[in-house]
């Protein structure tokens, strides 16, 4: 069986939902993971923020506007009177719940309950639509099987067992629809897989059922060789290895949630990226095969903090690095890039929640300098560090100020740390020269 995930834009309008229906209605049994309709999760996050900021009237205005949009969508999509009224009752129940939340005190749990509503809305509406169209579909509630542990990792044994129970108890259907993104945490409270997490839901389910393939359907024809939001003339890449895709996703290629390929890599379950608006386009196939040579793609990750930790004779003071890393471990803050010299170590983090505490502890063992507003530019390609044209990178970057460089950590990745204000210029320059749109 295949698992197909459709993102926010794919279910974001009546027209696109009709495209999704045509794509999935091919006579094969499948699991369909849906995101919230585009814009909804952002609105829910904003509503939770209004509650935190004690401006409930702002939250109520947003809730009412969103409610009206959903009622209009249902009227356009579901013309069957019974289904239309059933759907409106369910959706209005969710909006009543949201309104009730505005009287409550803000908490992390309340935030999670609020942001979870987007996927509950989209799946219910889409399932009603399929029923209206005479398609044999059922809803599998994600909160009955999707769970993360105390390290926020999927609890795969729990998921396998409970998915099977839910699946076996559901009427025999062609299409099984479930919510992306939402899950339970280790205490059984509602949680989520972080923004963009529906991709991750799809591969977690794919791994749990040993799916034949996972497909991520979105609004672009696959993984491009550079970020199309900032760079002109990007091109889709037909094939990527799991390792290449994992690096690109982790270092900012928004088309995939950072963890997407991790659950399926061990079982070599292929992941195909497809465009809902252009289903005939090949897209990208992510598999264990490696292909091509040299730098294949570039991605950028923002909100990076660089920390320089200086101590006299660092390298000869054994145990120094251990002490440094222990501080990051205590505050559960992972390090992305690292470079060293005789007297200093520079590293980067993307989660600055505990930065002040980290600096305070590091101050006891060294001198610390912090630089905010940096971006990691990540260049990816099988064996790219050994490729004969990679030298060009250094020529191209002569006039870009590089704060750190990581070369050889793996043979498939070169990372550069730059000031975020130079990001677009650097991405475009790399694109033009590395992909030979312009020669040096
Ligand atoms: P969905 O809502 O379907 O999950 P996303 O917005 O999360 O869609 O991801 C698709 C978007 O990712 C594209 O519209 C594109 O702007 C952005 N993107 C960023 N980097 C890349 C890349 N390297 N290749 C393709 N798309 C990318
Ligand atoms: N709806 C969630 C978000 O906007 C999850 C997703 O779209 O993948 O982040
Ligand atoms: Mg996404």
Short mmCIF file of C-alpha atoms and ligand atoms in Angstrom, two decimals:
data_model
loop_
_atom_site.label_atom_id
_atom_site.label_comp_id
_atom_site.label_asym_id
_atom_site.label_seq_id
_atom_site.Cartn_x
_atom_site.Cartn_y
_atom_site.Cartn_z
CA UNK A 1 0.00 0.00 0.00
CA UNK A 2 1.13 3.58 -0.65
CA UNK A 3 0.89 6.56 1.68
CA UNK A 4 0.05 9.86 -0.03
CA UNK A 5 0.37 13.17 1.80
CA UNK A 6 -1.26 16.36 0.53
CA UNK A 7 -0.07 19.70 1.88
CA UNK A 8 -1.91 22.90 2.75
CA UNK A 9 -2.21 24.30 -0.77
CA UNK A 10 -3.34 20.93 -2.13
CA UNK A 11 -6.37 21.00 0.19
CA UNK A 12 -6.53 24.80 0.38
CA UNK A 13 -9.34 25.41 -2.10
CA UNK A 14 -12.39 23.68 -3.55
CA UNK A 15 -10.61 23.37 -6.94
CA UNK A 16 -7.53 21.80 -5.43
CA UNK A 17 -9.54 19.36 -3.31
CA UNK A 18 -11.14 18.22 -6.53
CA UNK A 19 -7.64 17.64 -8.01
CA UNK A 20 -6.71 15.60 -4.94
CA UNK A 21 -9.86 13.51 -5.33
CA UNK A 22 -8.92 12.73 -8.94
CA UNK A 23 -5.34 11.81 -7.97
CA UNK A 24 -6.32 9.42 -5.19
CA UNK A 25 -9.30 7.84 -6.91
CA UNK A 26 -7.32 5.37 -9.05
CA UNK A 27 -8.79 2.11 -7.79
CA UNK A 28 -5.88 1.32 -5.42
CA UNK A 29 -6.22 1.08 -1.67
CA UNK A 30 -4.18 3.81 -0.01
CA UNK A 31 -3.60 5.92 3.06
CA UNK A 32 -4.04 9.65 2.58
CA UNK A 33 -2.49 12.08 5.06
CA UNK A 34 -3.82 15.64 4.95
CA UNK A 35 -2.47 18.93 6.28
CA UNK A 36 -4.67 21.77 7.40
CA UNK A 37 -6.01 24.00 4.59
CA UNK A 38 -3.35 26.59 3.74
CA UNK A 39 -3.25 29.54 6.12
CA UNK A 40 -5.28 27.78 8.83
CA UNK A 41 -2.38 26.69 11.07
CA UNK A 42 -0.88 30.20 10.89
CA UNK A 43 -4.24 31.62 11.99
CA UNK A 44 -4.52 29.10 14.83
CA UNK A 45 -1.01 30.00 16.00
CA UNK A 46 -2.04 33.69 15.91
CA UNK A 47 -5.19 32.91 17.94
CA UNK A 48 -3.09 31.10 20.57
CA UNK A 49 -0.77 34.12 20.68
CA UNK A 50 -3.73 36.51 21.22
CA UNK A 51 -4.80 34.36 24.18
CA UNK A 52 -1.25 34.48 25.56
CA UNK A 53 -1.17 38.26 25.09
CA UNK A 54 -4.54 38.57 26.86
CA UNK A 55 -6.22 40.12 23.82
CA UNK A 56 -9.15 37.67 23.53
CA UNK A 57 -11.16 40.04 21.34
CA UNK A 58 -8.49 39.81 18.65
CA UNK A 59 -8.69 36.02 18.91
CA UNK A 60 -12.48 36.10 18.61
CA UNK A 61 -12.32 38.27 15.48
CA UNK A 62 -9.91 35.77 13.88
CA UNK A 63 -12.06 32.79 14.93
CA UNK A 64 -15.21 34.37 13.46
CA UNK A 65 -13.50 35.21 10.17
CA UNK A 66 -12.05 31.72 9.83
CA UNK A 67 -15.40 30.15 10.72
CA UNK A 68 -17.09 32.11 7.95
CA UNK A 69 -14.43 31.06 5.41
CA UNK A 70 -14.97 27.42 6.33
CA UNK A 71 -18.77 27.72 6.03
CA UNK A 72 -18.34 29.20 2.54
CA UNK A 73 -15.93 26.43 1.54
CA UNK A 74 -18.37 23.76 2.74
CA UNK A 75 -21.22 25.37 0.80
CA UNK A 76 -19.15 25.33 -2.38
CA UNK A 77 -17.74 21.82 -1.92
CA UNK A 78 -20.57 19.86 -0.37
CA UNK A 79 -23.91 20.29 -2.07
CA UNK A 80 -25.54 17.15 -0.72
CA UNK A 81 -27.93 18.57 1.91
CA UNK A 82 -27.42 15.91 4.57
CA UNK A 83 -23.63 15.87 4.26
CA UNK A 84 -23.52 19.67 4.11
CA UNK A 85 -25.43 19.99 7.34
CA UNK A 86 -23.43 17.22 9.08
CA UNK A 87 -20.19 18.86 8.03
CA UNK A 88 -21.30 22.29 9.23
CA UNK A 89 -22.32 20.84 12.60
CA UNK A 90 -18.86 19.26 13.04
CA UNK A 91 -17.00 22.39 11.91
CA UNK A 92 -19.14 24.70 14.08
CA UNK A 93 -18.36 22.43 17.05
CA UNK A 94 -14.65 23.06 16.45
CA UNK A 95 -15.19 26.83 16.24
CA UNK A 96 -17.24 26.75 19.48
CA UNK A 97 -14.31 24.93 21.10
CA UNK A 98 -11.92 27.63 19.82
CA UNK A 99 -14.18 30.39 21.15
CA UNK A 100 -14.28 28.65 24.54
CA UNK A 101 -10.45 28.60 24.54
CA UNK A 102 -10.39 32.41 24.56
CA UNK A 103 -11.75 32.34 28.14
CA UNK A 104 -8.98 30.02 29.34
CA UNK A 105 -5.51 30.78 30.66
CA UNK A 106 -2.77 30.36 28.10
CA UNK A 107 -0.63 27.21 28.41
CA UNK A 108 1.46 24.99 26.15
CA UNK A 109 -1.30 22.38 26.21
CA UNK A 110 -3.95 24.92 25.19
CA UNK A 111 -1.71 26.06 22.30
CA UNK A 112 -1.34 22.46 21.13
CA UNK A 113 -5.09 21.88 21.36
CA UNK A 114 -5.73 25.01 19.31
CA UNK A 115 -3.21 24.33 16.52
CA UNK A 116 -4.43 20.73 16.20
CA UNK A 117 -7.84 21.85 14.94
CA UNK A 118 -6.67 22.61 11.39
CA UNK A 119 -6.04 18.99 10.44
CA UNK A 120 -9.25 17.85 12.18
CA UNK A 121 -11.18 20.34 10.03
CA UNK A 122 -9.55 19.51 6.68
CA UNK A 123 -9.84 15.73 7.06
CA UNK A 124 -13.48 15.81 8.13
CA UNK A 125 -14.47 18.10 5.27
CA UNK A 126 -12.48 16.13 2.69
CA UNK A 127 -13.88 12.82 3.91
CA UNK A 128 -17.44 14.20 3.58
CA UNK A 129 -16.59 15.37 0.07
CA UNK A 130 -15.38 11.89 -0.92
CA UNK A 131 -18.55 10.40 0.53
CA UNK A 132 -20.62 12.81 -1.57
CA UNK A 133 -18.64 11.75 -4.66
CA UNK A 134 -19.44 8.09 -3.94
CA UNK A 135 -15.84 7.17 -3.04
CA UNK A 136 -15.42 4.48 -0.42
CA UNK A 137 -13.35 6.33 2.19
CA UNK A 138 -12.92 6.27 5.99
CA UNK A 139 -11.28 8.48 8.59
CA UNK A 140 -8.50 7.06 10.76
CA UNK A 141 -8.10 9.41 13.75
CA UNK A 142 -4.37 10.18 14.09
CA UNK A 143 -4.76 10.73 17.83
CA UNK A 144 -5.67 7.04 18.17
CA UNK A 145 -2.24 5.88 16.99
CA UNK A 146 0.32 8.69 16.48
CA UNK A 147 2.51 9.26 19.51
CA UNK A 148 5.88 10.80 20.38
CA UNK A 149 8.10 9.89 23.34
CA UNK A 150 9.81 12.15 25.87
CA UNK A 151 12.60 12.88 23.33
CA UNK A 152 9.90 13.98 20.84
CA UNK A 153 10.77 10.97 18.67
CA UNK A 154 7.96 8.84 17.18
CA UNK A 155 7.11 5.93 19.47
CA UNK A 156 7.22 3.50 16.58
CA UNK A 157 6.18 0.34 18.47
CA UNK A 158 3.09 2.12 19.89
CA UNK A 159 2.30 3.55 16.46
CA UNK A 160 2.60 0.18 14.71
CA UNK A 161 0.38 -1.57 17.24
CA UNK A 162 -2.28 1.13 17.46
CA UNK A 163 -2.33 1.88 13.75
CA UNK A 164 -3.06 -1.79 13.10
CA UNK A 165 -5.90 -1.79 15.66
CA UNK A 166 -7.47 1.36 14.22
CA UNK A 167 -7.03 0.14 10.66
CA UNK A 168 -8.46 -3.33 11.36
CA UNK A 169 -11.46 -1.83 13.17
CA UNK A 170 -12.33 0.50 10.31
CA UNK A 171 -14.78 -0.58 7.64
CA UNK A 172 -13.21 -1.95 4.52
CA UNK A 173 -12.44 1.11 2.41
CA UNK A 174 -10.47 2.08 -0.67
CA UNK A 175 -9.12 5.25 0.88
CA UNK A 176 -8.12 5.82 4.49
CA UNK A 177 -7.78 9.46 5.45
CA UNK A 178 -5.84 10.66 8.45
CA UNK A 179 -4.54 13.89 9.96
CA UNK A 180 -0.93 14.91 9.45
CA UNK A 181 1.01 16.87 12.07
CA UNK A 182 -1.00 16.01 15.20
CA UNK A 183 -0.07 13.37 17.76
CA UNK A 184 -0.09 12.56 21.46
CA UNK A 185 2.92 13.17 23.67
CA UNK A 186 4.37 10.68 26.15
CA UNK A 187 1.78 11.67 28.77
CA UNK A 188 -1.11 11.17 26.34
CA UNK A 189 -1.76 14.90 25.87
CA UNK A 190 -2.30 16.40 22.44
CA UNK A 191 0.90 17.54 20.75
CA UNK A 192 2.34 17.89 17.25
CA UNK A 193 5.33 17.07 15.07
CA UNK A 194 6.29 20.75 14.67
CA UNK A 195 5.45 23.04 11.77
CA UNK A 196 5.35 21.25 8.42
CA UNK A 197 5.00 17.97 10.32
CA UNK A 198 2.48 16.31 8.00
CA UNK A 199 5.36 15.12 5.79
CA UNK A 200 6.80 13.42 8.87
CA UNK A 201 3.42 11.82 9.69
CA UNK A 202 3.39 10.30 6.20
CA UNK A 203 6.82 8.70 6.49
CA UNK A 204 6.19 7.53 10.07
CA UNK A 205 3.04 5.74 8.85
CA UNK A 206 4.98 4.55 5.80
CA UNK A 207 7.59 2.96 8.08
CA UNK A 208 4.96 1.54 10.47
CA UNK A 209 3.13 -0.32 7.68
CA UNK A 210 6.23 -0.94 5.52
CA UNK A 211 4.55 0.96 2.70
CA UNK A 212 5.49 0.37 -0.91
CA UNK A 213 6.10 4.12 -1.34
CA UNK A 214 5.39 7.45 0.35
CA UNK A 215 4.29 10.33 -1.86
CA UNK A 216 4.43 13.96 -0.75
CA UNK A 217 2.09 16.02 -2.94
CA UNK A 218 2.63 19.77 -2.80
CA UNK A 219 2.54 22.95 -4.88
CA UNK A 220 5.83 22.50 -6.78
CA UNK A 221 7.24 19.84 -9.11
CA UNK A 222 9.69 18.27 -6.65
CA UNK A 223 12.84 19.30 -4.83
CA UNK A 224 14.53 22.13 -6.74
CA UNK A 225 18.27 22.67 -6.89
CA UNK A 226 17.92 25.93 -4.94
CA UNK A 227 15.29 27.74 -2.90
CA UNK A 228 12.66 28.96 -5.39
CA UNK A 229 11.41 31.52 -2.88
CA UNK A 230 14.64 33.49 -3.22
CA UNK A 231 16.39 32.39 -6.39
CA UNK A 232 15.45 32.63 -10.06
CA UNK A 233 15.92 29.78 -12.54
CA UNK A 234 15.83 26.89 -10.10
CA UNK A 235 15.21 23.42 -11.53
CA UNK A 236 13.63 20.24 -10.20
CA UNK A 237 15.99 17.36 -9.33
CA UNK A 238 14.74 13.99 -10.59
CA UNK A 239 16.62 11.76 -8.17
CA UNK A 240 18.03 12.22 -4.70
CA UNK A 241 19.49 9.70 -2.29
CA UNK A 242 18.07 9.50 1.24
CA UNK A 243 21.23 11.14 2.57
CA UNK A 244 21.08 14.03 0.11
CA UNK A 245 17.39 14.63 0.82
CA UNK A 246 17.95 14.43 4.58
CA UNK A 247 20.70 17.08 4.42
CA UNK A 248 18.58 19.42 2.27
CA UNK A 249 15.51 19.03 4.47
CA UNK A 250 17.48 19.55 7.66
CA UNK A 251 19.23 22.62 6.25
CA UNK A 252 16.14 24.48 5.15
CA UNK A 253 14.55 23.07 1.97
CA UNK A 254 11.01 23.85 3.11
CA UNK A 255 9.42 21.33 0.77
CA UNK A 256 10.24 18.64 3.35
CA UNK A 257 9.94 18.66 7.13
CA UNK A 258 13.51 18.29 8.47
CA UNK A 259 12.97 14.70 9.70
CA UNK A 260 10.92 13.42 6.75
CA UNK A 261 13.27 10.78 5.35
CA UNK A 262 14.52 9.43 8.68
CA UNK A 263 11.71 6.91 9.36
CA UNK A 264 11.83 5.35 5.88
CA UNK A 265 15.57 5.34 5.20
CA UNK A 266 16.33 2.13 7.12
CA UNK A 267 13.72 0.16 5.15
CA UNK A 268 14.56 1.86 1.84
CA UNK A 269 10.96 2.92 1.31
CA UNK A 270 11.08 5.42 -1.57
CA UNK A 271 9.66 8.92 -1.14
CA UNK A 272 8.28 10.64 -4.22
CA UNK A 273 7.66 14.39 -4.32
CA UNK A 274 4.84 15.37 -6.67
CA UNK A 275 2.95 18.49 -7.74
CA UNK A 276 -0.84 18.34 -7.12
CA UNK A 277 -1.39 21.05 -9.74
CA UNK A 278 0.79 19.27 -12.33
CA UNK A 279 0.51 15.52 -11.62
CA UNK A 280 2.15 14.53 -14.89
CA UNK A 281 5.45 16.23 -13.94
CA UNK A 282 8.03 13.64 -12.81
CA UNK A 283 8.84 15.38 -9.51
CA UNK A 284 11.63 13.93 -7.37
CA UNK A 285 12.28 10.34 -6.37
CA UNK A 286 14.16 9.93 -3.10
CA UNK A 287 15.61 6.45 -2.77
CA UNK A 288 18.75 4.61 -1.73
CA UNK A 289 20.24 5.06 -5.21
CA UNK A 290 22.90 7.69 -5.69
CA UNK A 291 23.13 9.49 -8.99
CA UNK A 292 24.91 12.44 -10.56
CA UNK A 293 28.08 14.01 -9.31
CA UNK A 294 29.22 17.31 -7.89
CA UNK A 295 27.03 19.82 -6.09
CA UNK A 296 23.41 19.02 -6.88
CA UNK A 297 21.42 21.37 -4.69
CA UNK A 298 21.64 24.27 -2.28
CA UNK A 299 19.48 25.10 0.73
CA UNK A 300 19.58 27.73 3.45
CA UNK A 301 18.56 27.67 7.08
CA UNK A 302 17.93 30.94 8.92
CA UNK A 303 17.86 32.05 12.57
CA UNK A 304 21.25 30.58 13.28
CA UNK A 305 23.29 31.78 16.25
CA UNK A 306 27.07 31.45 16.08
CA UNK A 307 28.96 31.05 19.34
CA UNK A 308 32.74 31.44 19.59
CA UNK A 309 34.26 29.91 22.70
CA UNK A 310 37.85 30.97 23.32
CA UNK A 311 40.22 29.45 25.77
CA UNK A 312 44.00 29.71 25.83
CA UNK A 313 45.51 26.50 24.38
CA UNK A 314 42.21 24.80 23.78
CA UNK A 315 43.46 21.84 21.85
CA UNK A 316 46.10 20.88 24.39
CA UNK A 317 43.69 21.18 27.26
CA UNK A 318 42.09 17.82 26.81
CA UNK A 319 38.63 17.60 28.22
CA UNK A 320 37.88 21.17 27.11
CA UNK A 321 35.59 20.16 24.25
CA UNK A 322 33.87 17.64 26.49
CA UNK A 323 33.05 20.42 28.98
CA UNK A 324 31.73 22.61 26.17
CA UNK A 325 29.51 19.89 24.75
CA UNK A 326 28.18 18.98 28.17
CA UNK A 327 26.75 22.48 28.55
CA UNK A 328 24.77 22.04 25.31
CA UNK A 329 23.67 18.58 26.38
CA UNK A 330 22.32 19.87 29.71
CA UNK A 331 20.17 22.39 27.84
CA UNK A 332 19.11 19.87 25.16
CA UNK A 333 20.41 22.22 22.45
CA UNK A 334 21.81 20.59 19.36
CA UNK A 335 24.79 21.93 17.48
CA UNK A 336 24.67 22.19 13.68
CA UNK A 337 28.15 23.32 12.59
CA UNK A 338 31.45 23.26 14.37
CA UNK A 339 35.00 24.43 13.57
CA UNK A 340 38.05 24.54 15.77
CA UNK A 341 41.43 26.21 16.06
CA UNK A 342 44.19 26.05 18.63
CA UNK A 343 42.51 28.61 20.86
CA UNK A 344 38.84 28.61 19.99
CA UNK A 345 35.88 26.57 18.92
CA UNK A 346 33.05 28.11 16.90
CA UNK A 347 29.72 26.40 16.70
CA UNK A 348 26.16 27.13 15.68
CA UNK A 349 22.74 26.45 17.16
CA UNK A 350 19.27 27.07 15.74
CA UNK A 351 17.37 26.86 19.01
CA UNK A 352 18.28 29.85 21.19
CA UNK A 353 15.68 29.19 23.91
CA UNK A 354 18.37 28.48 26.49
CA UNK A 355 21.09 30.70 25.01
CA UNK A 356 21.47 32.94 28.07
CA UNK A 357 21.87 29.98 30.41
CA UNK A 358 24.33 28.33 28.00
CA UNK A 359 26.44 31.48 27.80
CA UNK A 360 26.42 31.85 31.58
CA UNK A 361 27.80 28.33 32.03
CA UNK A 362 30.34 28.66 29.22
CA UNK A 363 31.57 31.92 30.79
CA UNK A 364 32.95 29.80 33.64
CA UNK A 365 35.37 28.00 31.32
CA UNK A 366 36.10 30.41 28.47
CA UNK A 367 35.45 33.75 26.80
CA UNK A 368 32.27 33.67 24.77
CA UNK A 369 31.20 35.74 21.74
CA UNK A 370 27.73 35.44 20.21
CA UNK A 371 26.57 36.47 16.72
CA UNK A 372 22.87 36.34 15.86
CA UNK A 373 21.08 36.57 12.52
CA UNK A 374 23.17 34.11 10.59
CA UNK A 375 22.21 31.56 7.94
CA UNK A 376 23.73 28.24 7.04
CA UNK A 377 24.06 27.66 3.33
CA UNK A 378 24.22 23.96 2.67
CA UNK A 379 25.56 22.52 -0.60
CA UNK A 380 24.67 18.92 -1.23
CA UNK A 381 25.65 16.24 -3.72
CA UNK A 382 26.97 12.70 -3.61
CA UNK A 383 30.75 12.84 -3.02
CA UNK A 384 30.66 16.56 -3.78
CA UNK A 385 33.66 17.31 -1.58
CA UNK A 386 35.82 15.25 -3.95
CA UNK A 387 34.36 16.54 -7.20
CA UNK A 388 36.68 18.27 -9.67
CA UNK A 389 34.48 21.33 -10.08
CA UNK A 390 33.95 22.03 -6.39
CA UNK A 391 37.01 24.33 -6.37
CA UNK A 392 34.78 26.85 -8.16
CA UNK A 393 32.91 27.36 -4.95
CA UNK A 394 35.90 29.13 -3.45
CA UNK A 395 36.32 31.39 -6.47
CA UNK A 396 32.65 32.30 -6.39
CA UNK A 397 32.72 33.17 -2.74
CA UNK A 398 35.65 35.55 -2.91
CA UNK A 399 33.40 38.50 -2.25
CA UNK A 400 31.07 36.88 0.30
CA UNK A 401 31.94 37.20 3.95
CA UNK A 402 32.02 33.67 5.36
CA UNK A 403 31.91 33.33 9.13
CA UNK A 404 32.47 29.54 9.23
CA UNK A 405 32.92 26.73 6.75
CA UNK A 406 32.41 23.02 7.22
CA UNK A 407 34.03 20.81 4.59
CA UNK A 408 34.45 17.07 4.86
CA UNK A 409 32.12 16.39 7.80
CA UNK A 410 30.49 14.14 5.26
CA UNK A 411 31.46 13.68 1.62
CA UNK A 412 28.01 14.85 0.56
CA UNK A 413 27.81 18.21 2.26
CA UNK A 414 29.62 21.53 2.43
CA UNK A 415 28.17 24.13 4.80
CA UNK A 416 28.88 27.85 4.96
CA UNK A 417 27.81 30.22 7.69
CA UNK A 418 27.03 33.76 6.53
CA UNK A 419 25.21 36.82 7.73
CA UNK A 420 21.53 36.44 6.84
CA UNK A 421 21.56 39.80 5.05
CA UNK A 422 23.92 38.23 2.45
CA UNK A 423 21.78 35.11 1.98
CA UNK A 424 19.83 35.89 -1.17
CA UNK A 425 22.87 37.34 -2.95
CA UNK A 426 24.93 34.26 -2.02
CA UNK A 427 22.25 31.77 -3.04
CA UNK A 428 21.79 33.47 -6.41
CA UNK A 429 25.55 33.67 -7.04
CA UNK A 430 26.04 30.00 -6.20
CA UNK A 431 23.10 29.11 -8.41
CA UNK A 432 24.42 31.03 -11.41
CA UNK A 433 27.92 29.63 -11.30
CA UNK A 434 27.61 26.15 -9.85
CA UNK A 435 24.76 25.21 -12.13
CA UNK A 436 26.58 26.85 -15.04
CA UNK A 437 24.03 29.45 -15.93
CA UNK A 438 27.07 31.77 -16.08
CA UNK A 439 30.71 30.74 -16.53
CA UNK A 440 33.52 32.07 -14.41
P1 LIG B 1 2.95 21.99 1.74
O1 LIG B 1 1.98 22.96 2.34
O2 LIG B 1 2.43 21.24 0.56
O3 LIG B 1 3.58 21.11 2.77
P2 LIG B 1 5.31 23.66 1.76
O4 LIG B 1 5.04 25.13 1.65
O5 LIG B 1 5.60 23.15 3.12
O6 LIG B 1 4.09 22.89 1.11
O7 LIG B 1 6.52 23.24 0.80
C1 LIG B 1 6.51 23.58 -0.56
C2 LIG B 1 7.27 24.90 -0.76
O8 LIG B 1 8.63 24.72 -0.37
C3 LIG B 1 7.38 25.34 -2.20
O9 LIG B 1 6.23 26.06 -2.59
C4 LIG B 1 8.65 26.19 -2.20
O10 LIG B 1 8.37 27.55 -2.11
C5 LIG B 1 9.37 25.80 -0.92
N1 LIG B 1 10.74 25.34 -1.14
C6 LIG B 1 11.83 25.77 -0.45
N2 LIG B 1 12.94 25.17 -0.90
C7 LIG B 1 12.57 24.34 -1.91
C8 LIG B 1 13.27 23.46 -2.77
N3 LIG B 1 14.59 23.31 -2.69
N4 LIG B 1 12.57 22.81 -3.70
C9 LIG B 1 11.24 22.94 -3.81
N5 LIG B 1 10.51 23.76 -3.01
C10 LIG B 1 11.16 24.45 -2.07
N1 LIG B 2 -0.57 22.31 9.22
C1 LIG B 2 0.76 22.16 9.77
C2 LIG B 2 1.58 23.41 9.46
O1 LIG B 2 1.10 24.32 8.80
C3 LIG B 2 1.45 20.91 9.31
C4 LIG B 2 1.74 20.85 7.83
O2 LIG B 2 1.20 21.60 7.02
O3 LIG B 2 2.53 19.97 7.45
O4 LIG B 2 2.68 23.50 9.91
MG1 LIG B 3 5.08 21.43 4.19
#
